[in-house]
Structures are given as C-alpha cells and as structure tokens.
DNA sequence: TGACTTTTATAAAATCTTTATACCTGCCTG
DNA sequence: CAGGCAGGTATAAAGATTTTATAAAAGTCA
C-alpha cells in the first residue's frame, strides 16, 4: 500500500488506458480524470504523489488547469502534449511544471522522467526519513511519533501540526502561517485553536510540559521546533 | 555581478560558442570546458549554479563525468546529447541528472529548462539569510540570534530592532528613523522607548554591556550597528 | 457512544510602557 | 579649578497591557 499514487488527467480514453497499464505494471497506483475539473477535484481529495496532465483538454484550456494546480499542489506535475510547439513547452516549464513530454512518447522515457521527478521531490521533501530529536522520533510518512521509544498516539490535527513544525525545524513559524497550513485559508485569526493544540502536543511529547524544550513559544510571533 | 553562472561542458567548439552567446544574451555568466576532466575541475573551482553537460564527450564517457559530478555537485545538471536514444535519456535521468535535452535543441526550450531547473533548486536551497558579526550570528528569516553559538532569546520588538540595525549595518540610524520603523508613525518623539530596548539588546548580546562593540551610540544622533 | 474538534473561561506569564533615578560629558561661572 | 547646570544617555523596576496556557464545556461526526 505504500506505492506511489499517480493521477492521470487526459480526455482520450485510449491514452488513459495505456498509461494506466504502463504505470501499474511498474508498481504505481493510478487514478484517472477525464477533464480538468475532475482532475482538480481528485488531486485535492487523493493527494497523489505525481500528476500527469495532458494540456490539450476539452473543458478548460490545459494551461488554466495547470495554473490552478500550481497554486496549491506542491508535488511534481508532468505535462503531456501532442503539440511539440516550443511555445507550449516554454510556457509549461516557466509556469512551474516539473517536466514536459511531447506525445507520442516512449514509455521508457516517460517512466524515467516520472522516476526523476519523484526522486527530486523526495530529495527536497525528504519525508521518507525519520527525524530524531533527542528523546523524540518522528516518522513523517507512517505518521507516527515516539517518545523514548514508546509510540505516542496523536490525532490527525496534532500530527499535522507536529509535522509542520518538524519540517521547518529551527525556524520561527508565525501563527498565521501555521493556521493557514493546518486549518486553511480563512482561519488565520483563530489563534486559540493553535494554543489548544500546542498545549496538547506538549502534554504528550514534552518531558516537562511546563518547561518545553522542543516546542518553543516565540511570544507575539509564533512557535518554533527545536 | 549576481547573475547566475553556467558551466558548459562540450567538445564541439561551435556548440560551445552558440550556447555561450545564447546564455550570455539572456543574462547568465558562462564558463566553458572542452572535455570531462576540465569540466570537473572548473565545476570544483568555480561552483557554477548549473551545468550543461554534453554526454558524448571524447575523453571519458559522458556518463562517467555525470557520475563523478553527481557524487559531490548538488546543483542542477542538464544533460545534452545528439543521440535521442531512449536508453540514454533513461540512464541520465535515473542516475540523477536534473533534465535531459536532445540535440539539436531549440534555444527557447533550452532556456526554459534552465530557468525551470534553477527555480526548483532555489526553492529548495534558501540557505543564507544568516549574517555573522564576530561572536554574533543573526538569521533574519528564522528570526534567531546566536551569541557564541548559543541561542539568545529575543522578544519581538527586540528582534525587530536588531534586525533593522543589522540591515543597515555600519550606517548611523537616527532616533526618529528607528522609532518610525519599529513603533510606527507618531512615535518619533518617544526616544525613551528606544533607549530601553537598546539597553536590553546590549545586556543580551554584548559581552561587556558597558562597553558595547556592536551597538554603538552616536550621541545626539542615533545608533549604529557594527 | 466515543474520539475528536471547536468554544469558552480564566489564570498565569511575558512583554511593553512608563516612571524614576543615576550617569556621563562638556561647558559656563564664581 | 571646583562646582553646578544642561543635554543627552543608561538602567532598574513598577504598573499596564497583551499574549499564552490550560482545563473543561459544548459541539460534531461516524
């Protein structure tokens, strides 16, 4: 169940079928969307590890879909296109796509570019590594936390918060930033939520919750993980 | 002089010349190597921001050069090749190249792939915002200050003030200017606030607060950071 | 129901502002 | 020259205010 999930957004059923077969026989899990709208929905709900986006879609111009995805989706997007027009390539790459591939493509090259994109992302994200801080041990992918080798049970939100702090270890994260990341846009003023969850995390993770050594509060600004 | 430096490794003088012209006319600085050995040396000595590597080199197989570079060079490498053989592409990408481009290439696409690779790298890198002054080390983005490698806890206003002084290091900032920047319009006469905070910063940061070496007072005018 | 999230309430802590007082330097004057 | 005054500066410490911690109640969702 820990194979990577690829979302295919393409209007041509044959291409989808082909891609699905190729990808699944190489160990990826696959979900498909037949147009941009569906693709954006699926990307949001399933959080795939990589998106293959055909830019010649019927409903929205593929470029619009790309722009929408880039606004919030942080993992790699590989753009496909029948047109081998230079302008298209330049556009896609400049707006932030991870890679570009002209159709018809060779499946070997496609797979290589997928591997490359995923590898680059992982090396950035490095979420496959377990992070250790003295008595704490946090595994970002299996979403578990240990304190002195004992598993600590954390709720979804608690882990999300911990995860965010850990990913930016050492830096001060503002209340606003944390609230936006965990609760989403529009919650930036609900500082109290954050206080409650920080208290809960400290109670579960800190040896002495009254004198935290990991989750440090930066009064007036935010919190920092050490 | 802060434009990005690109290293071209290619044995064909015409290609080098072409690439040099294209890149320089797009604001990059360029250095060139005619074979793998020279390329590795130049990469080590000049630390270019990106390498364009032609994989069909005479002295070593280009793949060996690539392997050597990947072992220590962390910035993007884009591989060029006359052969459009799928195996080549797959190899290059799998071993860790950032991107692959078949010759003959269109300059627009090349430039787009360069921009894309550099952008990806920059978004990962974000290393230095750290400023060092003998025993002090101030990180403007993570909002931390260290004295002799020990983190010093600063309040919001304290850090804002320090940050302002550091940003204008060496210059004398008037009381008025500082007050306007930190406390806002209308506080320009509250010189006392400033005195209090300067004293606090000195107590926390100066080895001998009575004879400050970093936060210098310019009597009748303001303060200066050294 | 039970696990989790959102609100509410209140105590505690940290920070900021203000006041008070001492300091230092140069200059004027007896 | 000593003493005192003036302008600017340094520092401690007392309020005032803001921010944070925490428990616990209320709401939500499966």
Short mmCIF file of C-alpha atoms (C1' of nucleotides) in Angstrom, two decimals:
data_model
loop_
_atom_site.label_atom_id
_atom_site.label_comp_id
_atom_site.label_asym_id
_atom_site.label_seq_id
_atom_site.Cartn_x
_atom_site.Cartn_y
_atom_site.Cartn_z
CA UNK A 1 0.00 0.00 0.00
CA UNK A 2 2.97 2.33 0.06
CA UNK A 3 3.48 2.51 -3.68
CA UNK A 4 3.19 5.93 -5.21
CA UNK A 5 -0.09 7.28 -6.49
CA UNK A 6 -0.22 8.90 -9.91
CA UNK A 7 -3.12 10.99 -11.17
CA UNK A 8 -3.69 10.96 -14.93
CA UNK A 9 -5.65 13.86 -16.39
CA UNK A 10 -6.39 13.16 -20.06
CA UNK A 11 -9.51 13.26 -22.18
CA UNK A 12 -8.58 10.40 -24.51
CA UNK A 13 -9.70 7.04 -23.06
CA UNK A 14 -7.12 5.07 -25.04
CA UNK A 15 -4.27 7.14 -23.70
CA UNK A 16 -5.59 6.83 -20.16
CA UNK A 17 -5.83 3.09 -20.57
CA UNK A 18 -2.33 2.84 -21.96
CA UNK A 19 -0.85 5.00 -19.23
CA UNK A 20 -2.71 3.06 -16.56
CA UNK A 21 -1.33 -0.24 -17.81
CA UNK A 22 2.21 1.05 -18.12
CA UNK A 23 2.21 2.69 -14.71
CA UNK A 24 0.52 -0.14 -12.84
CA UNK A 25 2.86 -2.71 -14.31
CA UNK A 26 5.67 -0.57 -12.91
CA UNK A 27 4.32 -0.56 -9.41
CA UNK A 28 2.45 2.71 -9.28
CA UNK A 29 -1.13 3.10 -8.18
CA UNK A 30 -3.23 5.09 -10.63
CA UNK A 31 -6.31 7.29 -10.54
CA UNK A 32 -7.79 8.94 -13.61
CA UNK A 33 -9.71 12.05 -14.56
CA UNK A 34 -11.25 12.73 -17.94
CA UNK A 35 -11.17 16.52 -17.71
CA UNK A 36 -9.67 19.40 -15.80
CA UNK A 37 -12.47 19.88 -13.31
CA UNK A 38 -12.48 16.25 -12.27
CA UNK A 39 -8.70 16.28 -12.16
CA UNK A 40 -8.55 19.19 -9.75
CA UNK A 41 -11.13 17.54 -7.50
CA UNK A 42 -9.29 14.23 -7.46
CA UNK A 43 -5.96 15.93 -6.83
CA UNK A 44 -7.47 17.62 -3.80
CA UNK A 45 -9.17 14.57 -2.40
CA UNK A 46 -6.47 11.94 -3.06
CA UNK A 47 -3.26 13.97 -2.79
CA UNK A 48 -1.46 11.97 -5.49
CA UNK A 49 2.33 11.88 -5.47
CA UNK A 50 2.56 12.99 -9.08
CA UNK A 51 0.21 14.31 -11.76
CA UNK A 52 0.38 13.57 -15.48
CA UNK A 53 -1.51 16.38 -17.18
CA UNK A 54 -2.46 16.42 -20.83
CA UNK A 55 -2.53 20.07 -21.77
CA UNK A 56 -4.95 19.67 -24.67
CA UNK A 57 -8.12 19.21 -22.65
CA UNK A 58 -11.66 19.96 -23.85
CA UNK A 59 -13.26 21.83 -20.93
CA UNK A 60 -10.70 24.29 -19.71
CA UNK A 61 -7.55 25.09 -21.55
CA UNK A 62 -4.97 22.80 -20.04
CA UNK A 63 -2.93 25.82 -19.07
CA UNK A 64 -5.67 27.01 -16.77
CA UNK A 65 -5.79 23.63 -15.06
CA UNK A 66 -2.04 23.77 -14.67
CA UNK A 67 -2.21 27.23 -13.15
CA UNK A 68 -4.89 26.13 -10.72
CA UNK A 69 -2.91 23.09 -9.62
CA UNK A 70 0.32 25.02 -9.22
CA UNK A 71 -1.38 27.38 -6.81
CA UNK A 72 -1.71 24.75 -4.12
CA UNK A 73 -0.38 21.37 -5.28
CA UNK A 74 3.27 21.11 -4.32
CA UNK A 75 4.25 17.74 -5.75
CA UNK A 76 5.53 17.16 -9.31
CA UNK A 77 3.38 17.76 -12.38
CA UNK A 78 4.48 16.39 -15.74
CA UNK A 79 2.80 17.99 -18.73
CA UNK A 80 1.95 15.97 -21.84
CA UNK A 81 1.03 17.42 -25.19
CA UNK A 82 0.50 16.34 -28.77
CA UNK A 83 1.80 19.64 -29.93
CA UNK A 84 5.52 19.79 -29.86
CA UNK A 85 5.37 23.56 -30.17
CA UNK A 86 8.23 25.28 -28.46
CA UNK A 87 5.98 27.94 -27.01
CA UNK A 88 3.94 25.32 -25.21
CA UNK A 89 6.99 23.77 -23.64
CA UNK A 90 8.38 27.10 -22.55
CA UNK A 91 5.04 28.12 -21.09
CA UNK A 92 4.54 24.94 -19.15
CA UNK A 93 8.03 24.89 -17.68
CA UNK A 94 8.07 28.59 -16.85
CA UNK A 95 4.79 28.46 -15.05
CA UNK A 96 6.21 25.74 -12.84
CA UNK A 97 5.56 22.30 -14.29
CA UNK A 98 8.19 19.78 -13.28
CA UNK A 99 8.71 18.43 -16.75
CA UNK A 100 7.34 18.32 -20.26
CA UNK A 101 6.89 15.42 -22.63
CA UNK A 102 5.64 15.51 -26.21
CA UNK A 103 3.21 12.90 -27.49
CA UNK A 104 3.75 10.39 -28.88
CA UNK A 105 6.19 9.46 -26.15
CA UNK A 106 8.20 6.38 -25.45
CA UNK A 107 7.08 4.65 -22.31
CA UNK A 108 10.66 4.14 -21.15
CA UNK A 109 11.34 7.85 -21.27
CA UNK A 110 8.07 8.61 -19.54
CA UNK A 111 8.90 6.24 -16.72
CA UNK A 112 12.38 7.69 -16.39
CA UNK A 113 11.02 11.22 -16.18
CA UNK A 114 8.48 10.10 -13.58
CA UNK A 115 11.20 8.46 -11.50
CA UNK A 116 13.37 11.53 -11.86
CA UNK A 117 10.60 13.91 -10.81
CA UNK A 118 9.65 11.77 -7.83
CA UNK A 119 13.26 11.43 -6.79
CA UNK A 120 13.84 15.17 -6.99
CA UNK A 121 10.74 15.77 -4.94
CA UNK A 122 11.69 13.22 -2.34
CA UNK A 123 15.17 14.64 -2.00
CA UNK A 124 13.57 18.00 -1.35
CA UNK A 125 10.80 16.75 0.75
CA UNK A 126 12.83 14.06 2.46
CA UNK A 127 9.67 12.99 4.15
CA UNK A 128 10.74 9.38 3.88
CA UNK A 129 13.26 9.93 6.62
CA UNK A 130 12.60 9.50 10.26
CA UNK A 131 13.57 12.60 12.18
CA UNK A 132 15.07 12.27 15.62
CA UNK A 133 15.32 14.96 18.27
CA UNK A 134 16.92 13.63 21.44
CA UNK A 135 14.04 11.73 23.08
CA UNK A 136 11.63 12.21 20.18
CA UNK A 137 11.42 10.22 16.96
CA UNK A 138 9.01 11.33 14.28
CA UNK A 139 8.21 9.42 11.10
CA UNK A 140 6.58 11.74 8.62
CA UNK A 141 5.35 9.08 6.22
CA UNK A 142 4.00 6.48 8.58
CA UNK A 143 2.71 9.37 10.68
CA UNK A 144 3.90 8.06 13.99
CA UNK A 145 5.72 9.70 16.85
CA UNK A 146 7.75 8.01 19.55
CA UNK A 147 8.95 9.36 22.86
CA UNK A 148 11.69 7.31 24.47
CA UNK A 149 10.84 4.51 22.02
CA UNK A 150 7.21 4.39 23.12
CA UNK A 151 4.61 5.17 20.49
CA UNK A 152 2.60 8.27 21.32
CA UNK A 153 -0.90 8.42 20.00
CA UNK A 154 -1.60 11.62 18.14
CA UNK A 155 -4.78 12.76 16.42
CA UNK A 156 -4.80 13.86 12.80
CA UNK A 157 -4.57 17.56 13.56
CA UNK A 158 -1.98 17.04 16.25
CA UNK A 159 0.24 15.17 13.85
CA UNK A 160 -0.26 17.68 11.07
CA UNK A 161 0.87 20.42 13.38
CA UNK A 162 3.84 18.47 14.66
CA UNK A 163 4.77 17.59 11.12
CA UNK A 164 4.70 21.21 10.01
CA UNK A 165 6.85 22.29 12.93
CA UNK A 166 9.33 19.49 12.33
CA UNK A 167 9.60 20.26 8.62
CA UNK A 168 10.64 23.79 9.48
CA UNK A 169 12.79 22.83 12.43
CA UNK A 170 14.66 25.73 13.97
CA UNK A 171 12.64 28.41 12.24
CA UNK A 172 10.01 30.53 13.85
CA UNK A 173 6.64 29.91 12.22
CA UNK A 174 4.08 32.65 12.64
CA UNK A 175 0.62 31.89 13.96
CA UNK A 176 -0.81 32.99 10.66
CA UNK A 177 1.37 30.68 8.64
CA UNK A 178 0.62 27.67 10.83
CA UNK A 179 -3.11 28.32 10.83
CA UNK A 180 -3.14 28.71 7.05
CA UNK A 181 -1.22 25.48 6.58
CA UNK A 182 -3.17 23.33 9.03
CA UNK A 183 -6.68 24.76 9.05
CA UNK A 184 -6.60 26.50 5.67
CA UNK A 185 -7.30 29.97 4.39
CA UNK A 186 -9.72 31.95 6.48
CA UNK A 187 -8.59 30.56 9.82
CA UNK A 188 -5.65 32.90 10.19
CA UNK A 189 -7.22 34.67 13.13
CA UNK A 190 -8.16 31.61 15.16
CA UNK A 191 -5.03 31.72 17.26
CA UNK A 192 -6.78 29.94 20.08
CA UNK A 193 -7.09 26.70 18.09
CA UNK A 194 -3.36 26.71 17.79
CA UNK A 195 -2.81 27.33 21.50
CA UNK A 196 -5.03 24.42 22.40
CA UNK A 197 -3.19 22.06 20.07
CA UNK A 198 0.24 23.22 21.11
CA UNK A 199 -0.74 22.55 24.72
CA UNK A 200 -1.94 19.07 23.78
CA UNK A 201 1.24 18.27 21.87
CA UNK A 202 3.35 19.45 24.76
CA UNK A 203 1.40 17.37 27.21
CA UNK A 204 2.02 14.31 25.05
CA UNK A 205 5.58 14.94 23.93
CA UNK A 206 7.44 17.11 26.38
CA UNK A 207 9.01 15.57 29.44
CA UNK A 208 8.10 18.66 31.42
CA UNK A 209 5.20 20.40 29.65
CA UNK A 210 5.72 23.48 31.80
CA UNK A 211 9.24 23.91 30.53
CA UNK A 212 9.10 22.72 26.94
CA UNK A 213 12.39 22.06 25.20
CA UNK A 214 11.05 21.13 21.77
CA UNK A 215 8.05 23.29 21.06
CA UNK A 216 9.23 26.75 21.94
CA UNK A 217 6.87 29.70 22.01
CA UNK A 218 8.03 32.93 20.47
CA UNK A 219 5.75 35.36 22.16
CA UNK A 220 3.95 37.70 19.83
CA UNK A 221 5.19 35.83 16.77
CA UNK A 222 4.56 32.10 16.77
CA UNK A 223 6.23 28.81 17.62
CA UNK A 224 9.48 27.06 16.83
CA UNK A 225 10.52 23.43 16.94
CA UNK A 226 13.98 22.52 18.22
CA UNK B 1 27.67 40.58 -10.82
CA UNK B 2 24.97 38.47 -9.19
CA UNK B 3 23.78 36.80 -12.36
CA UNK B 4 23.94 33.02 -12.42
CA UNK B 5 26.98 31.14 -13.60
CA UNK B 6 26.54 28.30 -16.08
CA UNK B 7 29.26 25.78 -16.90
CA UNK B 8 29.18 24.32 -20.41
CA UNK B 9 30.95 21.00 -20.92
CA UNK B 10 31.02 20.17 -24.60
CA UNK B 11 33.72 19.13 -27.02
CA UNK B 12 32.33 20.85 -30.08
CA UNK B 13 33.59 24.47 -30.30
CA UNK B 14 30.65 25.60 -32.44
CA UNK B 15 28.12 24.35 -29.92
CA UNK B 16 30.01 25.97 -27.07
CA UNK B 17 30.09 29.23 -28.96
CA UNK B 18 26.38 29.05 -29.72
CA UNK B 19 25.48 28.21 -26.15
CA UNK B 20 27.70 30.95 -24.80
CA UNK B 21 26.03 33.56 -27.00
CA UNK B 22 22.53 32.39 -26.19
CA UNK B 23 23.15 32.22 -22.46
CA UNK B 24 25.06 35.47 -22.16
CA UNK B 25 22.44 37.35 -24.12
CA UNK B 26 19.97 36.05 -21.55
CA UNK B 27 21.88 37.39 -18.60
CA UNK B 28 23.84 34.33 -17.49
CA UNK B 29 27.56 34.27 -16.95
CA UNK B 30 29.27 31.40 -18.73
CA UNK B 31 32.38 29.30 -18.32
CA UNK B 32 33.37 26.52 -20.70
CA UNK B 33 35.20 23.23 -20.66
CA UNK B 34 36.13 21.21 -23.72
CA UNK B 35 36.21 17.83 -22.02
CA UNK B 36 35.15 15.99 -18.89
CA UNK B 37 38.37 16.39 -16.95
CA UNK B 38 38.46 20.14 -17.45
CA UNK B 39 34.75 20.32 -16.68
CA UNK B 40 35.11 18.59 -13.34
CA UNK B 41 37.99 20.87 -12.41
CA UNK B 42 36.08 24.01 -13.36
CA UNK B 43 32.98 22.84 -11.55
CA UNK B 44 35.06 22.39 -8.42
CA UNK B 45 36.87 25.69 -8.67
CA UNK B 46 34.02 27.96 -9.80
CA UNK B 47 30.97 26.33 -8.20
CA UNK B 48 28.65 27.18 -11.10
CA UNK B 49 24.91 27.42 -10.44
CA UNK B 50 24.09 24.99 -13.23
CA UNK B 51 25.99 22.62 -15.55
CA UNK B 52 25.17 21.86 -19.16
CA UNK B 53 26.82 18.55 -19.92
CA UNK B 54 27.14 17.02 -23.36
CA UNK B 55 27.15 13.32 -22.78
CA UNK B 56 29.01 12.46 -25.98
CA UNK B 57 32.47 13.53 -24.85
CA UNK B 58 35.76 12.22 -26.23
CA UNK B 59 37.92 11.57 -23.15
CA UNK B 60 35.66 9.89 -20.65
CA UNK B 61 32.30 8.58 -21.46
CA UNK B 62 29.93 11.38 -20.57
CA UNK B 63 28.17 9.07 -18.17
CA UNK B 64 31.30 8.75 -16.09
CA UNK B 65 31.62 12.53 -15.89
CA UNK B 66 27.99 12.70 -14.84
CA UNK B 67 28.54 10.11 -12.17
CA UNK B 68 31.56 11.96 -10.85
CA UNK B 69 29.69 15.26 -10.71
CA UNK B 70 26.65 13.76 -9.05
CA UNK B 71 28.81 12.46 -6.24
CA UNK B 72 29.54 15.94 -4.91
CA UNK B 73 27.90 18.62 -7.02
CA UNK B 74 24.46 19.39 -5.64
CA UNK B 75 23.15 21.98 -8.09
CA UNK B 76 21.26 21.18 -11.30
CA UNK B 77 22.87 19.34 -14.21
CA UNK B 78 21.17 19.34 -17.60
CA UNK B 79 22.38 16.65 -19.96
CA UNK B 80 22.65 17.23 -23.72
CA UNK B 81 23.06 14.54 -26.34
CA UNK B 82 22.97 14.10 -30.08
CA UNK B 83 21.64 10.67 -29.63
CA UNK B 84 17.99 10.68 -28.97
CA UNK B 85 18.25 7.09 -27.85
CA UNK B 86 15.75 6.29 -25.19
CA UNK B 87 18.28 4.34 -23.19
CA UNK B 88 20.47 7.41 -22.88
CA UNK B 89 17.66 9.52 -21.57
CA UNK B 90 16.60 6.90 -19.09
CA UNK B 91 20.17 6.45 -17.89
CA UNK B 92 20.85 10.13 -17.45
CA UNK B 93 17.64 10.83 -15.58
CA UNK B 94 17.88 7.73 -13.42
CA UNK B 95 21.39 8.46 -12.34
CA UNK B 96 20.27 11.84 -11.13
CA UNK B 97 20.54 14.47 -13.84
CA UNK B 98 18.05 17.28 -13.45
CA UNK B 99 16.91 17.20 -17.03
CA UNK B 100 17.68 15.90 -20.49
CA UNK B 101 17.63 17.62 -23.85
CA UNK B 102 18.26 16.08 -27.24
CA UNK B 103 20.37 17.87 -29.83
CA UNK B 104 19.53 19.65 -31.99
CA UNK B 105 17.57 21.67 -29.45
CA UNK B 106 15.60 24.84 -29.72
CA UNK B 107 17.16 27.65 -27.72
CA UNK B 108 13.80 28.71 -26.28
CA UNK B 109 13.24 25.27 -24.84
CA UNK B 110 16.78 25.11 -23.51
CA UNK B 111 16.36 28.44 -21.74
CA UNK B 112 13.02 27.37 -20.31
CA UNK B 113 14.52 24.15 -18.93
CA UNK B 114 17.40 26.10 -17.43
CA UNK B 115 15.03 28.55 -15.76
CA UNK B 116 12.93 25.67 -14.51
CA UNK B 117 15.90 23.80 -13.04
CA UNK B 118 17.28 26.91 -11.36
CA UNK B 119 13.88 27.80 -9.95
CA UNK B 120 13.42 24.34 -8.48
CA UNK B 121 16.85 24.48 -6.94
CA UNK B 122 16.39 27.94 -5.47
CA UNK B 123 13.11 26.98 -3.85
CA UNK B 124 14.91 24.13 -2.11
CA UNK B 125 18.08 25.92 -1.24
CA UNK B 126 17.12 29.07 0.69
CA UNK B 127 20.30 28.65 2.71
CA UNK B 128 21.68 32.00 3.71
CA UNK B 129 19.94 34.83 5.31
CA UNK B 130 22.41 34.45 8.12
CA UNK B 131 24.60 37.40 8.96
CA UNK B 132 27.69 36.94 11.12
CA UNK B 133 29.49 39.60 13.17
CA UNK B 134 32.39 38.10 15.10
CA UNK B 135 30.63 36.47 18.09
CA UNK B 136 27.12 37.23 16.84
CA UNK B 137 25.08 35.30 14.28
CA UNK B 138 21.73 36.64 13.17
CA UNK B 139 19.26 34.83 10.94
CA UNK B 140 16.74 37.28 9.58
CA UNK B 141 14.28 34.75 8.23
CA UNK B 142 14.20 32.21 11.01
CA UNK B 143 14.28 35.11 13.48
CA UNK B 144 17.02 33.74 15.66
CA UNK B 145 20.12 35.30 17.14
CA UNK B 146 23.12 33.42 18.48
CA UNK B 147 25.97 34.64 20.63
CA UNK B 148 28.94 32.29 20.68
CA UNK B 149 26.70 29.62 19.16
CA UNK B 150 24.15 29.84 21.94
CA UNK B 151 20.66 30.89 21.03
CA UNK B 152 19.69 34.16 22.65
CA UNK B 153 16.03 34.66 23.33
CA UNK B 154 14.77 37.98 22.00
CA UNK B 155 11.30 39.44 22.18
CA UNK B 156 9.51 40.58 19.08
CA UNK B 157 10.43 44.25 19.45
CA UNK B 158 13.97 43.39 20.40
CA UNK B 159 14.39 41.29 17.29
CA UNK B 160 12.77 43.88 15.06
CA UNK B 161 15.16 46.50 16.35
CA UNK B 162 18.19 44.26 15.98
CA UNK B 163 17.04 43.33 12.50
CA UNK B 164 16.73 46.97 11.48
CA UNK B 165 20.18 47.79 12.80
CA UNK B 166 21.71 44.77 11.08
CA UNK B 167 20.06 45.57 7.76
CA UNK B 168 21.71 48.98 7.84
CA UNK B 169 24.97 47.73 9.28
CA UNK B 170 27.64 50.40 9.55
CA UNK B 171 25.26 53.28 8.99
CA UNK B 172 24.06 55.66 11.67
CA UNK B 173 20.30 55.44 12.09
CA UNK B 174 18.61 58.44 13.69
CA UNK B 175 16.30 58.01 16.65
CA UNK B 176 13.45 59.30 14.54
CA UNK B 177 14.04 56.80 11.77
CA UNK B 178 14.27 53.83 14.11
CA UNK B 179 11.17 54.85 16.05
CA UNK B 180 9.21 55.29 12.85
CA UNK B 181 10.28 51.88 11.54
CA UNK B 182 9.70 49.88 14.72
CA UNK B 183 6.87 51.64 16.51
CA UNK B 184 5.32 53.40 13.55
CA UNK B 185 4.37 56.95 12.72
CA UNK B 186 3.58 59.12 15.68
CA UNK B 187 6.17 57.59 17.98
CA UNK B 188 9.08 59.65 16.67
CA UNK B 189 9.42 61.53 19.92
CA UNK B 190 9.41 58.52 22.26
CA UNK B 191 13.18 58.31 22.39
CA UNK B 192 12.96 56.67 25.77
CA UNK B 193 11.40 53.51 24.31
CA UNK B 194 14.43 53.17 22.12
CA UNK B 195 16.88 53.66 24.98
CA UNK B 196 15.17 50.94 26.97
CA UNK B 197 15.35 48.46 24.13
CA UNK B 198 18.91 49.28 23.19
CA UNK B 199 19.87 48.65 26.79
CA UNK B 200 18.06 45.31 26.73
CA UNK B 201 19.72 44.25 23.50
CA UNK B 202 23.13 45.19 24.83
CA UNK B 203 22.52 43.25 28.01
CA UNK B 204 21.65 40.18 25.95
CA UNK B 205 24.15 40.46 23.12
CA UNK B 206 27.21 42.43 24.19
CA UNK B 207 30.00 40.68 26.06
CA UNK B 208 30.50 43.85 28.09
CA UNK B 209 27.27 45.87 28.00
CA UNK B 210 29.10 48.88 29.46
CA UNK B 211 31.49 49.00 26.55
CA UNK B 212 29.43 47.87 23.60
CA UNK B 213 31.25 46.91 20.43
CA UNK B 214 28.23 46.15 18.23
CA UNK B 215 25.52 48.61 19.12
CA UNK B 216 27.29 51.94 19.17
CA UNK B 217 25.61 55.13 20.34
CA UNK B 218 26.13 58.22 18.26
CA UNK B 219 25.33 60.88 20.79
CA UNK B 220 22.74 63.39 19.69
CA UNK B 221 22.02 61.45 16.51
CA UNK B 222 21.15 57.80 16.95
CA UNK B 223 22.71 54.34 16.92
CA UNK B 224 24.90 52.32 14.64
CA UNK B 225 25.49 48.57 14.31
CA UNK B 226 29.00 47.25 13.64
"C1'" DT C 1 -21.19 6.26 22.44
"C1'" DG C 2 -16.57 7.72 21.92
"C1'" DA C 3 -12.95 10.12 19.82
"C1'" DC C 4 -12.01 14.31 18.18
"C1'" DT C 5 -12.55 19.36 17.33
"C1'" DT C 6 -14.18 23.92 18.48
"C1'" DT C 7 -15.52 27.30 22.09
"C1'" DT C 8 -15.40 29.44 26.34
"C1'" DA C 9 -13.43 30.92 30.58
"C1'" DT C 10 -9.82 32.15 33.49
"C1'" DA C 11 -5.27 32.04 35.50
"C1'" DA C 12 -0.55 32.82 34.56
"C1'" DA C 13 3.29 34.56 32.09
"C1'" DA C 14 5.63 37.52 29.09
"C1'" DT C 15 6.11 41.77 27.11
"C1'" DC C 16 5.56 46.68 26.65
"C1'" DT C 17 5.13 51.26 28.52
"C1'" DT C 18 6.07 54.48 31.87
"C1'" DT C 19 8.33 56.43 35.73
"C1'" DA C 20 12.17 57.27 38.49
"C1'" DT C 21 16.79 57.85 39.13
"C1'" DA C 22 21.62 57.80 38.11
"C1'" DC C 23 25.07 58.63 34.76
"C1'" DC C 24 28.34 60.86 31.70
"C1'" DT C 25 30.23 64.76 29.07
"C1'" DG C 26 31.19 69.27 28.15
"C1'" DC C 27 30.62 73.99 29.30
"C1'" DC C 28 29.82 78.04 31.99
"C1'" DT C 29 30.79 80.68 36.05
"C1'" DG C 30 32.36 82.18 40.55
"C1'" DC D 1 39.93 74.95 39.48
"C1'" DA D 2 35.69 73.19 41.69
"C1'" DG D 3 31.08 73.07 41.36
"C1'" DG D 4 26.91 73.12 39.11
"C1'" DC D 5 24.00 73.08 35.29
"C1'" DA D 6 22.24 71.27 30.75
"C1'" DG D 7 21.62 67.99 27.30
"C1'" DG D 8 21.70 63.71 26.23
"C1'" DT D 9 22.10 58.77 27.79
"C1'" DA D 10 21.67 54.18 30.64
"C1'" DT D 11 19.26 51.12 33.64
"C1'" DA D 12 16.17 49.21 37.02
"C1'" DA D 13 11.87 48.46 38.30
"C1'" DA D 14 6.79 49.35 38.84
"C1'" DG D 15 2.41 49.28 36.52
"C1'" DA D 16 -0.41 48.21 32.39
"C1'" DT D 17 -1.39 45.54 28.67
"C1'" DT D 18 -1.06 41.80 25.68
"C1'" DT D 19 -0.25 37.20 24.86
"C1'" DT D 20 -0.22 32.47 26.28
"C1'" DA D 21 -1.52 28.06 28.88
"C1'" DT D 22 -4.82 25.01 30.42
"C1'" DA D 23 -8.96 22.90 31.85
"C1'" DA D 24 -13.28 22.00 30.78
"C1'" DA D 25 -17.72 22.55 28.44
"C1'" DA D 26 -20.09 22.25 24.13
"C1'" DG D 27 -20.45 20.71 19.59
"C1'" DT D 28 -19.56 17.39 15.72
"C1'" DC D 29 -19.13 13.27 13.20
"C1'" DA D 30 -19.06 8.42 12.37
#
